[in-house]
Amino acid sequence: MTGRFEPTESTMSHAVNFDYTHFLSESSREHWTFTQALHAQISRWRRKTIEEYDDFPSEAFLHSVSGTLSAHYSDVSNLIRLIDEAKKQHITALNIMLPYALDDSELDKIRRRTRCDIVQHKGETEWLCVAMKTKNAT
């Protein structure tokens, strides 16, 4: 996962890339104990202070989503959680690398739940380009 800090004249905005394929690959190797699973669930309920990383906002983003996403949840659920966390961190653009294309009903559900503009790019590598809507947008 990479990220960069992109200042604009009016606001500071963040564009972050997230490799969901890598997340799935890594999480499939994990074998959690009951205590680890319980700890992960509790961390979802409790918001922790996110550290500021001036040069790499993706580091703070990765830290915040590490306890939120799970291979035990559906892809749609994980992607909604990922986008919601990006919004909380004022990330304006999120590129999500996928292992495969999502179908139209999955994309529609994510769009409805997140209220974001989402474009799926298909090709050698599948990925979603998510643009967070600003409060001024109609």
PDB file of C-alpha atoms in Angstrom:
ATOM      1  CA  MET A   1       0.000   0.000   0.000  1.00  0.00           C
ATOM      2  CA  THR A   2       1.274   3.432  -0.840  1.00  0.00           C
ATOM      3  CA  GLY A   3       0.037   6.911  -0.256  1.00  0.00           C
ATOM      4  CA  ARG A   4       0.997  10.441  -0.940  1.00  0.00           C
ATOM      5  CA  PHE A   5       0.185  13.859   0.390  1.00  0.00           C
ATOM      6  CA  GLU A   6      -1.281  16.167  -2.248  1.00  0.00           C
ATOM      7  CA  PRO A   7      -1.896  19.724  -1.060  1.00  0.00           C
ATOM      8  CA  THR A   8      -4.284  21.913  -3.034  1.00  0.00           C
ATOM      9  CA  GLU A   9      -4.687  25.666  -2.816  1.00  0.00           C
ATOM     10  CA  SER A  10      -7.850  25.530  -0.715  1.00  0.00           C
ATOM     11  CA  THR A  11      -7.451  22.360   1.335  1.00  0.00           C
ATOM     12  CA  MET A  12      -5.107  19.545   2.057  1.00  0.00           C
ATOM     13  CA  SER A  13      -6.211  16.350   0.371  1.00  0.00           C
ATOM     14  CA  HIS A  14      -4.926  12.820   0.465  1.00  0.00           C
ATOM     15  CA  ALA A  15      -4.890  10.193  -2.256  1.00  0.00           C
ATOM     16  CA  VAL A  16      -4.211   6.678  -1.013  1.00  0.00           C
ATOM     17  CA  ASN A  17      -3.697   3.359  -2.781  1.00  0.00           C
ATOM     18  CA  PHE A  18      -4.776   0.198  -0.960  1.00  0.00           C
ATOM     19  CA  ASP A  19      -3.929  -3.292  -2.181  1.00  0.00           C
ATOM     20  CA  TYR A  20      -6.953  -5.370  -1.164  1.00  0.00           C
ATOM     21  CA  THR A  21      -5.438  -8.366  -2.976  1.00  0.00           C
ATOM     22  CA  HIS A  22      -2.412  -8.220  -0.663  1.00  0.00           C
ATOM     23  CA  PHE A  23      -4.685  -7.896   2.376  1.00  0.00           C
ATOM     24  CA  LEU A  24      -6.607 -11.045   1.358  1.00  0.00           C
ATOM     25  CA  SER A  25      -3.379 -12.931   0.707  1.00  0.00           C
ATOM     26  CA  GLU A  26      -1.914 -12.012   4.091  1.00  0.00           C
ATOM     27  CA  SER A  27      -5.120 -12.605   6.036  1.00  0.00           C
ATOM     28  CA  SER A  28      -5.609 -16.060   4.525  1.00  0.00           C
ATOM     29  CA  ARG A  29      -2.333 -17.107   6.180  1.00  0.00           C
ATOM     30  CA  GLU A  30      -3.466 -15.975   9.607  1.00  0.00           C
ATOM     31  CA  HIS A  31      -4.872 -18.439  12.094  1.00  0.00           C
ATOM     32  CA  TRP A  32      -6.304 -16.466  14.963  1.00  0.00           C
ATOM     33  CA  THR A  33      -6.776 -17.728  18.451  1.00  0.00           C
ATOM     34  CA  PHE A  34     -10.029 -16.942  20.236  1.00  0.00           C
ATOM     35  CA  THR A  35      -8.276 -14.204  22.222  1.00  0.00           C
ATOM     36  CA  GLN A  36      -6.906 -12.550  19.074  1.00  0.00           C
ATOM     37  CA  ALA A  37     -10.329 -12.597  17.424  1.00  0.00           C
ATOM     38  CA  LEU A  38     -11.902 -11.096  20.540  1.00  0.00           C
ATOM     39  CA  HIS A  39      -9.230  -8.408  20.703  1.00  0.00           C
ATOM     40  CA  ALA A  40      -9.837  -7.515  17.032  1.00  0.00           C
ATOM     41  CA  GLN A  41     -13.563  -7.187  17.673  1.00  0.00           C
ATOM     42  CA  ILE A  42     -13.027  -4.968  20.708  1.00  0.00           C
ATOM     43  CA  SER A  43     -10.641  -2.740  18.762  1.00  0.00           C
ATOM     44  CA  ARG A  44     -13.384  -2.184  16.193  1.00  0.00           C
ATOM     45  CA  TRP A  45     -15.667  -0.830  18.888  1.00  0.00           C
ATOM     46  CA  ARG A  46     -13.062   1.404  20.446  1.00  0.00           C
ATOM     47  CA  ARG A  47     -11.674   4.285  18.421  1.00  0.00           C
ATOM     48  CA  LYS A  48      -7.988   4.881  18.901  1.00  0.00           C
ATOM     49  CA  THR A  49      -6.157   8.109  18.219  1.00  0.00           C
ATOM     50  CA  ILE A  50      -4.671   7.993  14.755  1.00  0.00           C
ATOM     51  CA  GLU A  51      -1.133   9.275  14.470  1.00  0.00           C
ATOM     52  CA  GLU A  52      -0.421  11.965  11.908  1.00  0.00           C
ATOM     53  CA  TYR A  53       2.046  11.107   9.160  1.00  0.00           C
ATOM     54  CA  ASP A  54       2.793  14.240   7.145  1.00  0.00           C
ATOM     55  CA  ASP A  55       4.509  12.502   4.244  1.00  0.00           C
ATOM     56  CA  PHE A  56       2.608   9.213   4.201  1.00  0.00           C
ATOM     57  CA  PRO A  57      -1.045   9.453   5.249  1.00  0.00           C
ATOM     58  CA  SER A  58      -1.401   5.860   4.089  1.00  0.00           C
ATOM     59  CA  GLU A  59       0.569   4.724   7.160  1.00  0.00           C
ATOM     60  CA  ALA A  60      -2.087   6.115   9.500  1.00  0.00           C
ATOM     61  CA  PHE A  61      -4.790   4.718   7.221  1.00  0.00           C
ATOM     62  CA  LEU A  62      -3.200   1.247   7.193  1.00  0.00           C
ATOM     63  CA  HIS A  63      -2.947   1.325  10.987  1.00  0.00           C
ATOM     64  CA  SER A  64      -6.598   2.275  11.354  1.00  0.00           C
ATOM     65  CA  VAL A  65      -7.986  -0.350   8.959  1.00  0.00           C
ATOM     66  CA  SER A  66      -5.792  -3.202  10.169  1.00  0.00           C
ATOM     67  CA  GLY A  67      -8.238  -4.040  12.955  1.00  0.00           C
ATOM     68  CA  THR A  68     -11.349  -3.302  10.921  1.00  0.00           C
ATOM     69  CA  LEU A  69     -11.047  -5.546   7.876  1.00  0.00           C
ATOM     70  CA  SER A  70     -11.353  -9.306   8.079  1.00  0.00           C
ATOM     71  CA  ALA A  71     -11.136 -12.173   5.622  1.00  0.00           C
ATOM     72  CA  HIS A  72     -14.194 -13.528   7.444  1.00  0.00           C
ATOM     73  CA  TYR A  73     -16.328 -10.623   6.163  1.00  0.00           C
ATOM     74  CA  SER A  74     -17.626 -10.300   2.625  1.00  0.00           C
ATOM     75  CA  ASP A  75     -15.666  -8.231   0.127  1.00  0.00           C
ATOM     76  CA  VAL A  76     -18.537  -5.740  -0.036  1.00  0.00           C
ATOM     77  CA  SER A  77     -18.537  -5.336   3.747  1.00  0.00           C
ATOM     78  CA  ASN A  78     -14.754  -4.905   3.863  1.00  0.00           C
ATOM     79  CA  LEU A  79     -14.770  -2.359   1.032  1.00  0.00           C
ATOM     80  CA  ILE A  80     -17.526  -0.342   2.713  1.00  0.00           C
ATOM     81  CA  ARG A  81     -15.506  -0.319   5.954  1.00  0.00           C
ATOM     82  CA  LEU A  82     -12.386   0.691   4.038  1.00  0.00           C
ATOM     83  CA  ILE A  83     -14.146   3.612   2.338  1.00  0.00           C
ATOM     84  CA  ASP A  84     -15.821   4.733   5.575  1.00  0.00           C
ATOM     85  CA  GLU A  85     -12.438   4.852   7.320  1.00  0.00           C
ATOM     86  CA  ALA A  86     -10.952   6.830   4.417  1.00  0.00           C
ATOM     87  CA  LYS A  87     -13.742   9.385   4.816  1.00  0.00           C
ATOM     88  CA  LYS A  88     -13.041   9.702   8.542  1.00  0.00           C
ATOM     89  CA  GLN A  89      -9.413  10.493   7.732  1.00  0.00           C
ATOM     90  CA  HIS A  90     -10.341  13.089   5.101  1.00  0.00           C
ATOM     91  CA  ILE A  91      -8.874  11.039   2.284  1.00  0.00           C
ATOM     92  CA  THR A  92     -10.406  12.393  -0.916  1.00  0.00           C
ATOM     93  CA  ALA A  93      -9.350   9.677  -3.349  1.00  0.00           C
ATOM     94  CA  LEU A  94      -8.877   5.979  -2.707  1.00  0.00           C
ATOM     95  CA  ASN A  95      -7.585   3.485  -5.271  1.00  0.00           C
ATOM     96  CA  ILE A  96      -8.288  -0.107  -4.282  1.00  0.00           C
ATOM     97  CA  MET A  97      -6.506  -2.943  -6.095  1.00  0.00           C
ATOM     98  CA  LEU A  98      -8.728  -6.023  -6.375  1.00  0.00           C
ATOM     99  CA  PRO A  99      -8.022  -9.683  -7.135  1.00  0.00           C
ATOM    100  CA  TYR A 100     -11.095  -9.789  -9.425  1.00  0.00           C
ATOM    101  CA  ALA A 101     -13.836  -7.515 -10.734  1.00  0.00           C
ATOM    102  CA  LEU A 102     -16.935  -6.871  -8.653  1.00  0.00           C
ATOM    103  CA  ASP A 103     -20.331  -7.421 -10.240  1.00  0.00           C
ATOM    104  CA  ASP A 104     -22.775  -4.546 -10.789  1.00  0.00           C
ATOM    105  CA  SER A 105     -24.952  -5.395  -7.780  1.00  0.00           C
ATOM    106  CA  GLU A 106     -21.916  -5.375  -5.468  1.00  0.00           C
ATOM    107  CA  LEU A 107     -20.777  -2.017  -6.842  1.00  0.00           C
ATOM    108  CA  ASP A 108     -24.274  -0.556  -6.486  1.00  0.00           C
ATOM    109  CA  LYS A 109     -24.470  -1.673  -2.862  1.00  0.00           C
ATOM    110  CA  ILE A 110     -21.097  -0.088  -2.074  1.00  0.00           C
ATOM    111  CA  ARG A 111     -22.117   3.147  -3.830  1.00  0.00           C
ATOM    112  CA  ARG A 112     -25.419   3.318  -1.927  1.00  0.00           C
ATOM    113  CA  ARG A 113     -23.863   2.617   1.468  1.00  0.00           C
ATOM    114  CA  THR A 114     -20.882   4.969   1.066  1.00  0.00           C
ATOM    115  CA  ARG A 115     -22.404   7.657  -1.177  1.00  0.00           C
ATOM    116  CA  CYS A 116     -19.154   7.850  -3.130  1.00  0.00           C
ATOM    117  CA  ASP A 117     -18.374   8.044  -6.818  1.00  0.00           C
ATOM    118  CA  ILE A 118     -16.825   4.685  -7.706  1.00  0.00           C
ATOM    119  CA  VAL A 119     -15.401   3.629 -11.052  1.00  0.00           C
ATOM    120  CA  GLN A 120     -14.223   0.069 -11.617  1.00  0.00           C
ATOM    121  CA  HIS A 121     -11.270  -0.353 -13.960  1.00  0.00           C
ATOM    122  CA  LYS A 122     -10.900  -3.738 -15.592  1.00  0.00           C
ATOM    123  CA  GLY A 123      -7.869  -5.040 -17.358  1.00  0.00           C
ATOM    124  CA  GLU A 124      -4.722  -6.870 -16.423  1.00  0.00           C
ATOM    125  CA  THR A 125      -5.263  -5.537 -12.903  1.00  0.00           C
ATOM    126  CA  GLU A 126      -8.715  -4.879 -11.462  1.00  0.00           C
ATOM    127  CA  TRP A 127      -9.102  -1.779  -9.314  1.00  0.00           C
ATOM    128  CA  LEU A 128     -11.624   0.679  -7.968  1.00  0.00           C
ATOM    129  CA  CYS A 129     -11.192   4.428  -8.096  1.00  0.00           C
ATOM    130  CA  VAL A 130     -13.206   5.928  -5.228  1.00  0.00           C
ATOM    131  CA  ALA A 131     -13.833   9.677  -5.062  1.00  0.00           C
ATOM    132  CA  MET A 132     -15.236  10.906  -1.785  1.00  0.00           C
ATOM    133  CA  LYS A 133     -18.052  13.386  -2.232  1.00  0.00           C
ATOM    134  CA  THR A 134     -17.551  16.667  -0.457  1.00  0.00           C
ATOM    135  CA  LYS A 135     -20.287  18.272   1.592  1.00  0.00           C
ATOM    136  CA  ASN A 136     -20.608  20.983  -1.080  1.00  0.00           C
ATOM    137  CA  ALA A 137     -21.296  18.412  -3.810  1.00  0.00           C
ATOM    138  CA  THR A 138     -24.874  17.835  -4.900  1.00  0.00           C
TER     139      THR A 138
END
